[in-house]
Coordinates of C-alpha atoms in Angstrom, one line a residue:
M1 CA 0.0 0.0 0.0
R2 CA 1.3 3.4 -1.0
A3 CA 1.9 6.2 1.6
A4 CA 0.7 9.0 -0.6
I5 CA -2.5 9.6 -2.6
L6 CA -1.9 8.9 -6.3
P7 CA -4.1 9.7 -9.3
Y8 CA -7.1 7.4 -9.9
A9 CA -6.6 5.7 -6.5
Y10 CA -9.7 4.8 -4.4
V11 CA -9.8 6.5 -1.0
A12 CA -12.2 6.7 1.9
L13 CA -13.2 10.1 3.3
R14 CA -14.2 10.0 7.0
L15 CA -16.7 12.8 7.4
P16 CA -17.5 14.7 10.7
S17 CA -20.6 12.5 11.1
D18 CA -18.3 9.4 11.3
T19 CA -19.6 8.1 8.0
L20 CA -17.4 7.0 5.2
K21 CA -17.5 8.0 1.6
V22 CA -15.4 5.8 -0.8
L23 CA -14.5 7.5 -4.1
Q24 CA -11.9 7.6 -6.8
I25 CA -9.5 10.5 -7.0
V26 CA -9.7 11.6 -10.6
P27 CA -7.4 14.5 -11.5
N28 CA -8.8 17.8 -12.6
T29 CA -12.3 17.1 -11.2
T30 CA -14.4 18.5 -8.3
I31 CA -15.3 16.2 -5.5
S32 CA -18.5 16.9 -3.6
I33 CA -19.2 15.6 -0.1
G34 CA -22.8 16.7 0.3
K35 CA -23.6 19.3 2.8
Y36 CA -20.0 19.7 3.9
G37 CA -19.0 21.3 0.6
S38 CA -16.8 20.4 -2.3
F39 CA -13.1 20.6 -3.2
Q40 CA -10.7 20.0 -6.1
A41 CA -9.2 16.5 -6.4
N42 CA -5.8 18.0 -7.3
H43 CA -5.6 19.5 -3.8
V44 CA -5.2 16.1 -2.1
L45 CA -3.0 14.4 -4.8
G46 CA 0.5 13.6 -3.5
R47 CA -0.5 14.2 0.1
P48 CA 0.0 11.5 2.8
Y49 CA -2.9 9.5 4.0
H50 CA -4.6 10.0 7.4
L51 CA -4.4 13.8 7.2
T52 CA -7.5 15.9 8.2
F53 CA -8.4 18.7 5.8
E54 CA -10.7 21.6 6.4
I55 CA -12.7 23.2 3.5
L56 CA -12.1 26.9 3.5
D57 CA -14.4 29.6 2.2
K58 CA -14.4 30.6 -1.4
T59 CA -12.4 33.8 -2.1
E60 CA -13.2 36.5 -4.7
D61 CA -10.2 35.4 -6.8
S62 CA -11.2 31.8 -7.0
N63 CA -14.4 29.9 -7.8
H64 CA -13.3 26.8 -5.8
S65 CA -12.8 26.2 -2.2
S66 CA -9.3 25.6 -1.0
L67 CA -8.1 23.1 1.7
R68 CA -6.2 23.6 5.0
V69 CA -4.4 20.8 6.8
V70 CA -5.6 20.7 10.3
P71 CA -2.7 20.2 12.7
A72 CA -2.8 17.5 15.4
A73 CA -2.6 20.1 18.2
E74 CA -5.9 21.6 17.0
L75 CA -7.6 18.2 16.5
Y76 CA -6.9 17.0 20.0
A77 CA -7.0 20.4 21.8
D78 CA -10.0 19.3 24.0
I79 CA -8.2 16.2 25.1
I80 CA -5.0 18.1 25.9
E81 CA -7.0 20.7 27.8
E82 CA -8.8 18.1 29.8
E83 CA -5.6 16.3 30.8
S84 CA -4.0 19.5 31.9
E85 CA -7.1 20.4 34.0
T86 CA -7.1 17.0 35.6
S87 CA -3.5 17.1 36.6
A88 CA -3.9 20.7 38.0
G89 CA -6.7 19.6 40.3
A90 CA -5.2 16.3 41.4
D91 CA -3.1 17.8 44.2
D92 CA -6.0 18.6 46.5
G93 CA -8.1 15.7 45.6
K94 CA -10.5 17.9 43.6
V95 CA -11.0 18.5 39.9
V96 CA -11.9 22.0 38.8
N97 CA -13.4 22.5 35.4
A98 CA -12.2 25.8 34.0
K99 CA -15.3 26.2 31.8
D100 CA -17.9 26.4 34.6
G101 CA -15.7 26.6 37.7
V102 CA -17.5 23.7 39.4
E103 CA -15.5 21.3 41.6
Y104 CA -16.0 17.6 41.3
E105 CA -14.9 15.2 44.0
V106 CA -15.9 11.6 44.6
V107 CA -16.8 11.7 48.3
A108 CA -17.2 14.6 50.7
E109 CA -16.0 14.6 54.3
N110 CA -19.3 13.3 55.7
G111 CA -19.3 10.5 53.1
E112 CA -21.9 12.0 50.9
V113 CA -21.2 11.8 47.1
V114 CA -20.8 15.2 45.6
M115 CA -21.4 15.4 41.9
R116 CA -23.2 17.7 39.6
T117 CA -25.9 15.9 37.7
N118 CA -28.5 16.8 35.0
R119 CA -31.4 15.3 37.0
Q120 CA -33.1 18.7 37.3
T121 CA -32.3 19.8 33.8
V122 CA -35.3 20.0 31.3
D123 CA -34.4 19.5 27.7
D124 CA -36.6 22.2 26.1
P125 CA -36.3 22.9 22.4
S126 CA -37.3 26.5 23.1
S127 CA -33.9 27.0 24.8
Q128 CA -32.4 27.6 21.5
I129 CA -33.1 31.1 20.6
M130 CA -31.9 31.0 17.0
S131 CA -34.4 29.9 14.5
Q132 CA -33.8 27.3 11.7
D133 CA -34.0 30.1 9.1
E134 CA -31.2 32.0 10.8
I135 CA -29.1 28.8 11.0
E136 CA -29.6 28.1 7.3
A137 CA -28.6 31.7 6.5
L138 CA -25.4 31.3 8.4
K139 CA -24.7 28.1 6.6
R140 CA -25.0 29.7 3.3
E141 CA -22.6 32.4 4.3
G142 CA -20.1 29.6 5.1
T143 CA -17.7 31.5 7.3
S144 CA -14.7 29.9 9.1
S145 CA -15.6 26.4 8.0
G146 CA -18.5 26.2 10.4
K147 CA -16.7 27.3 13.5
D148 CA -18.6 30.6 13.7
L149 CA -21.9 28.9 13.2
I150 CA -21.2 26.5 16.1
A151 CA -20.1 29.3 18.3
K152 CA -23.3 31.3 17.6
I153 CA -25.5 28.3 18.3
L154 CA -23.8 27.8 21.6
E155 CA -24.1 31.5 22.5
S156 CA -27.8 31.5 21.7
H157 CA -28.6 28.6 23.9
S158 CA -30.4 30.0 27.0
A159 CA -29.9 26.9 29.2
L160 CA -26.3 26.2 28.4
D161 CA -25.2 27.1 31.9
Q162 CA -27.4 24.3 33.3
K163 CA -25.7 21.5 31.4
T164 CA -23.0 19.4 33.1
A165 CA -19.6 19.2 31.6
F166 CA -20.4 15.8 30.1
A167 CA -23.7 17.0 28.6
L168 CA -22.1 20.1 27.3
A169 CA -19.4 18.1 25.6
K170 CA -22.0 15.8 24.0
Y171 CA -24.0 18.8 22.8
T172 CA -20.9 20.5 21.3
L173 CA -19.8 17.3 19.6
R174 CA -23.2 16.8 18.1
K175 CA -23.2 20.3 16.6
A176 CA -19.6 19.9 15.3
K177 CA -20.5 16.7 13.5
K178 CA -23.4 18.5 11.9
Y179 CA -21.8 21.7 10.8
M180 CA -17.9 21.3 10.8
R181 CA -16.6 21.2 7.3
R182 CA -13.7 18.7 7.7
F183 CA -12.8 15.3 6.4
T184 CA -9.9 12.8 6.8
V185 CA -8.5 10.8 3.9
L186 CA -8.0 7.1 4.6
P187 CA -6.5 4.4 2.4
V188 CA -8.9 1.7 1.2
D189 CA -7.8 -1.6 2.6
V190 CA -9.7 -4.8 3.3
P191 CA -10.9 -4.1 6.9
L192 CA -12.1 -0.6 5.9
L193 CA -13.8 -1.9 2.8
T194 CA -15.5 -4.6 4.9
H195 CA -16.7 -2.1 7.5
W196 CA -18.0 0.3 4.8
I197 CA -20.1 -2.4 3.1
M198 CA -21.4 -3.8 6.4
T199 CA -22.5 -0.4 7.8
E200 CA -23.4 1.7 4.7
K201 CA -24.0 -0.7 1.8
E202 CA -25.6 -4.1 1.3
P203 CA -24.1 -6.7 3.7
M204 CA -25.8 -9.6 1.9
K205 CA -23.6 -9.0 -1.1
I206 CA -20.6 -10.2 1.0
M207 CA -22.6 -12.8 2.9
E208 CA -22.5 -10.6 6.0
L209 CA -18.9 -11.5 6.4
R210 CA -17.7 -9.2 9.2
E211 CA -14.2 -8.0 9.8
E212 CA -13.5 -10.4 12.7
M213 CA -14.9 -13.4 10.8
L214 CA -12.8 -12.5 7.7
A215 CA -9.7 -12.3 9.9
L216 CA -10.5 -15.8 11.3
V217 CA -10.9 -17.3 7.9
V218 CA -7.5 -15.9 6.7
S219 CA -5.9 -17.1 10.0
W220 CA -7.3 -20.6 10.0
S221 CA -6.5 -21.1 6.3
N222 CA -2.8 -20.5 7.0
V223 CA -2.6 -18.0 4.1
H224 CA 0.8 -16.3 3.9
F225 CA 3.4 -15.2 1.3
G226 CA 4.3 -18.4 -0.6
G227 CA 6.8 -17.1 -3.1
S228 CA 9.7 -18.6 -1.2
S229 CA 7.8 -21.8 -0.2
A230 CA 9.3 -25.1 -1.1
V231 CA 7.8 -26.8 -4.1
Y232 CA 7.8 -30.6 -4.4
T233 CA 6.8 -32.9 -7.2
R234 CA 5.8 -36.5 -7.3
E235 CA 8.1 -39.2 -8.6
D236 CA 6.3 -39.3 -11.9
G237 CA 6.5 -35.5 -12.2
T238 CA 2.7 -35.1 -12.8
E239 CA 1.8 -33.1 -9.7
Q240 CA 3.2 -30.0 -8.0
I241 CA 2.9 -30.0 -4.2
G242 CA 3.1 -26.8 -2.2
G243 CA 4.4 -23.5 -3.5
G244 CA 1.9 -21.3 -1.6
R245 CA -1.1 -22.1 -3.8
W246 CA -4.7 -21.9 -2.5
L247 CA -8.1 -22.8 -3.9
I248 CA -11.0 -20.4 -3.4
V249 CA -14.7 -20.5 -3.9
D250 CA -15.8 -16.9 -3.4
D251 CA -19.4 -15.6 -3.6
T252 CA -18.6 -12.4 -1.7
G253 CA -17.8 -10.4 -4.8
G254 CA -14.0 -10.7 -4.4
L255 CA -13.8 -9.7 -0.8
L256 CA -12.3 -13.0 0.3
V257 CA -9.9 -13.0 -2.6
A258 CA -8.8 -9.5 -1.6
A259 CA -8.2 -10.5 2.0
M260 CA -6.1 -13.5 1.0
A261 CA -4.2 -11.5 -1.6
E262 CA -3.4 -8.8 0.9
T263 CA -1.9 -11.3 3.3
M264 CA 0.1 -12.8 0.4
G265 CA 1.4 -9.4 -0.7
I266 CA -0.2 -9.4 -4.2
L267 CA -3.2 -7.1 -3.7
Y268 CA -1.7 -3.7 -4.3
P269 CA -0.1 -2.5 -7.6
Q270 CA 3.7 -2.5 -7.7
E271 CA 5.9 0.5 -8.0
V272 CA 7.5 1.1 -11.4
D273 CA 10.9 0.0 -10.2
E274 CA 9.5 -3.3 -9.0
R275 CA 8.0 -4.3 -12.3
S276 CA 11.2 -5.2 -14.1
E277 CA 12.2 -7.5 -11.3
S278 CA 8.8 -9.2 -11.3
V279 CA 9.0 -9.7 -15.1
S280 CA 12.5 -11.3 -14.8
T281 CA 11.3 -13.6 -12.1
L282 CA 8.2 -14.7 -14.0
R283 CA 10.3 -15.3 -17.1
Q284 CA 12.4 -17.8 -15.2
E285 CA 9.2 -19.6 -13.9
F286 CA 7.7 -19.6 -17.4
E287 CA 10.6 -21.2 -19.3
H288 CA 9.1 -24.7 -19.1
D289 CA 5.8 -23.6 -20.6
D290 CA 4.8 -23.5 -24.3
T291 CA 5.7 -19.9 -24.7
N292 CA 9.0 -18.1 -25.3
F293 CA 9.8 -14.5 -24.7
V294 CA 11.7 -12.7 -27.4
D295 CA 12.3 -8.9 -26.9
G296 CA 9.2 -8.6 -24.7
A297 CA 6.9 -10.3 -27.2
A298 CA 5.5 -13.9 -26.9
K299 CA 6.7 -16.4 -29.4
D300 CA 5.0 -19.8 -30.0
R301 CA 7.4 -22.7 -30.1
S302 CA 5.4 -24.7 -32.6
S303 CA 5.3 -22.0 -35.3
G304 CA 8.3 -19.8 -34.3
K305 CA 6.2 -16.7 -35.0
P306 CA 5.7 -13.9 -32.6
Q307 CA 2.2 -14.0 -31.0
A308 CA 1.8 -10.2 -30.5
V309 CA 3.8 -7.2 -31.6
S310 CA 3.6 -4.2 -29.3
T311 CA 5.6 -1.0 -29.0
N312 CA 5.4 -1.3 -25.3
R313 CA 7.4 -4.4 -24.6
L314 CA 6.7 -4.4 -20.9
N315 CA 2.9 -4.5 -21.5
A316 CA 3.3 -7.2 -24.1
T317 CA 5.3 -9.3 -21.6
Y318 CA 2.7 -8.9 -18.9
R319 CA -0.2 -9.8 -21.3
S320 CA 1.7 -13.0 -22.1
L321 CA 2.3 -13.7 -18.3
A322 CA -1.4 -13.6 -17.4
M323 CA -2.1 -16.4 -14.9
S324 CA 1.4 -17.7 -15.4
A325 CA 2.9 -17.6 -11.8
Q326 CA 3.8 -21.0 -10.4
T327 CA 4.0 -20.0 -6.7
N328 CA 2.1 -17.7 -4.4
T329 CA -1.1 -18.0 -6.4
L330 CA -4.9 -17.9 -5.8
T331 CA -7.1 -20.1 -8.0
V332 CA -10.8 -19.1 -8.0
I333 CA -13.4 -21.7 -8.9
H334 CA -16.7 -20.1 -10.0
A335 CA -20.0 -21.3 -11.4
N336 CA -20.6 -18.6 -14.1
A337 CA -19.0 -17.7 -17.4
Q338 CA -16.9 -15.0 -15.6
P339 CA -16.1 -14.8 -11.8
N340 CA -17.7 -12.1 -9.8
L341 CA -14.7 -10.1 -8.5
S342 CA -16.2 -6.7 -8.7
L343 CA -14.8 -5.5 -5.3
L344 CA -11.3 -5.8 -6.6
K345 CA -11.8 -2.6 -8.5
Y346 CA -11.1 -0.7 -5.3
F347 CA -7.6 -2.1 -5.5
L348 CA -7.2 -1.0 -9.2
F349 CA -7.8 -4.5 -10.6
D350 CA -10.6 -5.4 -13.1
S351 CA -11.0 -9.1 -13.7
T352 CA -12.7 -8.5 -17.1
D353 CA -9.9 -6.2 -18.3
P354 CA -6.9 -6.8 -16.0
S355 CA -4.1 -4.4 -15.8
S356 CA -0.8 -5.8 -17.2
T357 CA 1.2 -4.4 -14.3
H358 CA -0.9 -5.6 -11.4
P359 CA 0.4 -8.5 -9.4
L360 CA -3.0 -10.2 -9.6
N361 CA -2.6 -10.4 -13.4
S362 CA -0.2 -13.3 -13.0
H363 CA -1.0 -14.6 -9.5
L364 CA -4.8 -14.8 -9.7
K365 CA -6.2 -17.7 -11.8
T366 CA -9.8 -18.5 -12.5
L367 CA -11.7 -21.5 -13.9
S368 CA -15.2 -22.7 -13.9
W369 CA -16.6 -25.8 -12.3
L370 CA -17.3 -27.2 -15.8
Q371 CA -13.6 -26.8 -16.7
L372 CA -12.6 -28.5 -13.5
L373 CA -15.0 -31.5 -13.5
S374 CA -15.4 -32.0 -17.3
P375 CA -12.9 -30.0 -19.3
S376 CA -13.7 -31.8 -22.5
D377 CA -17.2 -30.3 -22.5
D378 CA -15.9 -26.7 -22.3
A379 CA -15.4 -24.9 -25.6
G380 CA -12.4 -22.9 -24.3
Y381 CA -10.4 -26.0 -23.4
A382 CA -10.6 -27.3 -27.0
E383 CA -7.5 -26.5 -29.0
P384 CA -8.0 -24.1 -32.0
E385 CA -7.0 -25.1 -35.4
V386 CA -3.3 -24.9 -36.1
V387 CA -2.6 -22.9 -39.3
P388 CA 0.6 -23.8 -41.2
D389 CA 3.3 -21.1 -41.5
D390 CA 2.9 -20.7 -45.3
I391 CA -0.8 -20.0 -45.0
L392 CA -0.3 -17.8 -41.9
K393 CA 1.9 -15.5 -43.9
T394 CA -0.9 -14.7 -46.3
Y395 CA -3.2 -13.5 -43.5
K396 CA -3.7 -9.8 -42.9
S397 CA -2.4 -8.4 -39.7
G398 CA -5.8 -8.3 -38.0
K399 CA -6.7 -11.9 -38.8
R400 CA -3.2 -13.1 -37.8
G401 CA -3.5 -11.2 -34.5
N402 CA -6.8 -12.9 -33.8
Y403 CA -5.3 -16.3 -34.5
Y404 CA -2.4 -15.7 -32.0
R405 CA -4.9 -14.3 -29.5
K406 CA -7.0 -17.4 -29.6
R407 CA -3.9 -19.6 -29.2
R408 CA -2.8 -17.6 -26.2
R409 CA -6.2 -17.8 -24.6
W410 CA -6.3 -21.6 -25.2
E411 CA -2.8 -22.1 -23.7
R412 CA -3.8 -20.0 -20.7
I413 CA -7.0 -22.0 -20.0
K414 CA -5.3 -25.3 -20.6
S415 CA -2.5 -24.4 -18.3
V416 CA -4.8 -23.4 -15.5
V417 CA -7.1 -26.3 -15.8
D418 CA -4.3 -28.9 -16.0
E419 CA -2.5 -27.4 -13.0
T420 CA -5.7 -27.3 -10.9
R421 CA -6.7 -30.9 -11.8
A422 CA -3.2 -32.0 -10.8
G423 CA -3.8 -30.8 -7.3
G424 CA -1.3 -30.4 -4.5
Y425 CA -2.7 -27.1 -3.1
D426 CA -2.0 -25.7 0.3
G427 CA -5.6 -25.0 1.3
L428 CA -9.2 -24.6 0.4
V429 CA -11.2 -21.6 1.4
V430 CA -14.9 -21.4 0.8
A431 CA -17.5 -18.6 1.2
S432 CA -20.4 -19.6 -1.0
F433 CA -24.1 -20.1 -1.0
M434 CA -23.6 -23.5 -2.6
N435 CA -23.9 -26.7 -0.5
P436 CA -20.5 -27.0 1.2
A437 CA -20.6 -30.8 1.0
T438 CA -20.7 -30.8 -2.8
I439 CA -17.7 -28.4 -2.9
I440 CA -15.7 -30.5 -0.5
H441 CA -16.5 -33.7 -2.4
N442 CA -15.1 -32.2 -5.7
A443 CA -12.2 -30.3 -4.3
A444 CA -10.8 -32.1 -1.2
H445 CA -8.7 -34.5 -3.3
L446 CA -6.9 -31.5 -4.9
L447 CA -5.3 -30.7 -1.5
R448 CA -1.9 -31.9 -0.3
G449 CA -1.5 -33.5 3.1
A450 CA -1.9 -31.2 6.2
A451 CA -3.7 -28.6 4.0
Q452 CA -6.3 -26.5 5.8
V453 CA -10.0 -26.5 4.8
V454 CA -12.0 -23.4 5.9
V455 CA -15.7 -22.9 5.1
Y456 CA -17.7 -19.8 6.0
S457 CA -21.5 -19.8 6.2
P458 CA -23.9 -17.1 7.6
N459 CA -25.9 -20.0 9.2
I460 CA -24.8 -22.9 11.2
E461 CA -27.0 -25.6 9.7
P462 CA -24.9 -26.3 6.5
L463 CA -21.7 -26.5 8.6
A464 CA -23.3 -28.8 11.2
E465 CA -24.2 -31.3 8.4
L466 CA -20.7 -31.0 7.0
A467 CA -19.1 -31.7 10.4
D468 CA -21.3 -34.7 10.9
C469 CA -20.0 -36.2 7.7
Y470 CA -16.5 -36.3 9.2
S471 CA -17.5 -37.4 12.7
T472 CA -15.6 -40.1 14.6
V473 CA -18.6 -42.5 14.4
R474 CA -18.9 -42.2 10.6
R475 CA -15.1 -42.6 10.3
T476 CA -15.1 -45.8 12.4
A477 CA -18.0 -47.3 10.5
F478 CA -16.4 -46.5 7.2
L479 CA -13.1 -48.1 8.2
T480 CA -14.9 -51.1 9.4
S481 CA -16.8 -51.7 6.2
P482 CA -15.5 -49.5 3.4
T483 CA -17.9 -48.7 0.6
E484 CA -18.1 -46.4 -2.4
V485 CA -18.6 -42.7 -1.8
P486 CA -21.0 -40.9 -2.0
N487 CA -24.0 -42.9 -0.8
E488 CA -26.8 -42.4 1.7
D489 CA -24.7 -43.2 4.8
F490 CA -21.5 -41.6 3.6
P491 CA -22.1 -38.4 1.5
L492 CA -18.3 -37.7 1.8
N493 CA -15.2 -39.8 2.5
P494 CA -14.8 -39.4 6.3
T495 CA -11.1 -40.3 6.2
L496 CA -10.0 -37.3 4.1
L497 CA -10.4 -34.6 6.8
L498 CA -9.6 -34.7 10.5
G499 CA -10.4 -32.4 13.4
P500 CA -13.6 -30.8 12.1
T501 CA -14.6 -27.9 14.3
I502 CA -17.2 -25.1 14.1
Q503 CA -16.6 -21.7 15.7
T504 CA -17.8 -18.1 15.6
A505 CA -16.7 -14.8 16.9
R506 CA -18.3 -11.3 17.2
C507 CA -16.8 -8.1 18.4
R508 CA -19.1 -5.7 20.2
K509 CA -18.4 -2.1 21.1
W510 CA -18.9 -1.0 24.7
Q511 CA -19.2 2.3 26.3
V512 CA -16.7 2.4 29.1
L513 CA -17.4 5.3 31.6
P514 CA -17.5 5.4 35.4
G515 CA -20.9 4.1 36.3
R516 CA -22.1 4.0 32.7
T517 CA -20.4 0.9 31.2
H518 CA -22.6 -1.1 28.9
P519 CA -22.7 -2.4 25.3
L520 CA -23.6 0.2 22.7
M521 CA -27.3 -0.1 21.8
T522 CA -26.7 0.9 18.2
G523 CA -25.0 -2.4 17.3
R524 CA -26.3 -4.0 14.2
G525 CA -27.9 -7.5 14.0
G526 CA -27.8 -9.7 11.0
A527 CA -26.4 -13.2 10.6
E528 CA -24.0 -14.4 13.2
G529 CA -21.7 -16.2 10.8
Y530 CA -19.8 -19.5 11.5
I531 CA -16.6 -21.1 10.3
F532 CA -15.9 -24.8 9.7
T533 CA -12.2 -25.8 9.9
A534 CA -10.5 -29.2 9.2
T535 CA -7.2 -30.6 8.2
R536 CA -6.6 -32.7 5.0
V537 CA -4.9 -36.0 5.7
L538 CA -3.8 -38.8 3.4
P539 CA -5.3 -42.2 4.4
A540 CA -2.7 -44.9 5.0
E541 CA -2.7 -47.7 2.5
G542 CA -3.1 -51.1 4.2
K543 CA -2.8 -51.6 8.0
V544 CA -0.4 -50.0 10.4
E545 CA 1.3 -52.6 12.7
A546 CA 3.7 -52.3 15.6
R547 CA 6.5 -54.8 15.4
G548 CA 9.1 -55.6 18.1
R549 CA 10.8 -58.1 20.4
F550 CA 8.8 -59.4 23.3
K551 CA 10.5 -59.5 26.7
R552 CA 9.4 -60.7 30.1
R553 CA 10.0 -58.1 32.8
K554 CA 9.7 -58.5 36.6
A555 CA 7.0 -56.6 38.3
T556 CA 8.5 -54.5 41.1
D557 CA 5.3 -53.3 42.7
A558 CA 4.4 -56.7 44.1
S559 CA 7.9 -57.3 45.7
K560 CA 7.8 -53.9 47.4
R561 CA 4.4 -54.8 49.1
G562 CA 5.8 -58.2 50.2
G563 CA 3.5 -60.2 47.9
T564 CA 4.3 -62.8 45.4
E565 CA 6.3 -61.8 42.4
S566 CA 4.7 -61.6 39.0
W567 CA 5.9 -61.3 35.5
Q568 CA 4.5 -59.1 32.8
D569 CA 4.9 -59.2 29.0
S570 CA 6.2 -56.1 27.4
V571 CA 7.1 -55.1 23.9
D572 CA 10.1 -53.1 22.8
V573 CA 8.9 -51.5 19.7
V574 CA 11.4 -51.3 16.9
P575 CA 10.8 -48.3 14.7
E576 CA 10.3 -49.2 11.1
Q577 CA 10.6 -46.9 8.1
I578 CA 7.2 -46.5 6.5
P579 CA 7.0 -45.9 2.7
A580 CA 6.1 -42.4 1.6
S581 CA 2.9 -43.7 0.1
D582 CA 1.7 -45.1 3.5
A583 CA 2.5 -41.9 5.5
V584 CA -0.5 -40.2 7.1

């Protein structure tokens, strides 16, 4: 994630009302934030994140409002003043509020609690002398970014002296949220995007996946940067094992993919100086494939002709490297013609038209369930007709470009499908409305040993049925009398996953004040959300036996008690090397 605001980046504006407004910073445009005003996008470009800006009044020389960076001393002036007042009155055991001159102490000499309260205060709307028309007129004048308006509202309140310090602070804060023309620029990351959708958008589009649940899913799936992970292959060389590769079934619009990609370090676009290093690395990983790279353009080995000719060699190389990474990858399995990854646009990645310089261009792979289960029935998996070189030379440039484009598309689909069907993945993460049992049945065999399986569901019933399929009772019955799977008694093979658990978590905000500590009553409801976790194991072939030399040992307990001596049989187990195919 970059430290400064760049053109066309998505940012979140935190308004005085504590609401978020997510938008794209397009140069030479005007950004409107409703009743708080508008400003030029160029005024925030190049600035660091987390700064608070104040919209100033328009001047006679300019038709647009300018911005002022609010210093930290001004933002936290109330807190600093309160701390200084508390320390000043701590010597005599009393706290004096400089605003109203009232002393506060916990207990008086006679044991009576002395504290000013608002029990006798009557909240009368007529206490505010200013009318709504006068307030609207002051708002149209727009002086001092709302400070003068707030000051006049406080001065015109006839019962302001009757409020306690706590009530006065709440009243002032409420007016500041309503009239202060300030905003804070925040970077759009996965937690902020999740919070924004859950509070201000449609939570059902992300299956009501809260921040804490999303963090649990990423944690239990053991997602991490896998670029330096060890990669193993079977003896026949048909399967890659490990390498930091995960399978995903995502119905949250790409939120789950974004969370995992952020942990793996492939979510945010790279800097310009990092692209050349990435290209050279991917070139080395791509040497064994059916494509060569000559001067930045792809060259088919069968024909020896360049597949694409571009003046921008870097972009041509990136187009050829789409979905080509061998390690640190995410493979999304979807049920439609195209995957729904619309939320990745907030991280400058469009799955329908991917950017050639984005890390997800090569590290994110997609395929449909049809391509995974029955690739011969998919039209994209069928190889296009191979045109001889002499005939290809007679084609026009446009037709020849379409031919190479179809060849590259077929090579990309075939490479992803063959790699996925070979298996050896490090984990399976599911957040889908589909029946999780059917997903596990068709994807569990693609995982390596000790891989993690994590399934999220808004409701507990589908996960309870899934956990029952891997219960100890079913596993024992299956081992006693093995049968073909699936059937009525065994919908899934109960020996493939161990340690099935279901858990949930929910973070609730509390108000913590002396004598007024309680959960906030404004917390939202919605689905609770549950997570199923298990570990992929490889069932041992045959039976596991313990072999050793039997010895007769004298029992010492009986001799110490003065009784008759007895002998017990014991076994000294001799460890035996187990073949790799029989390891659990």
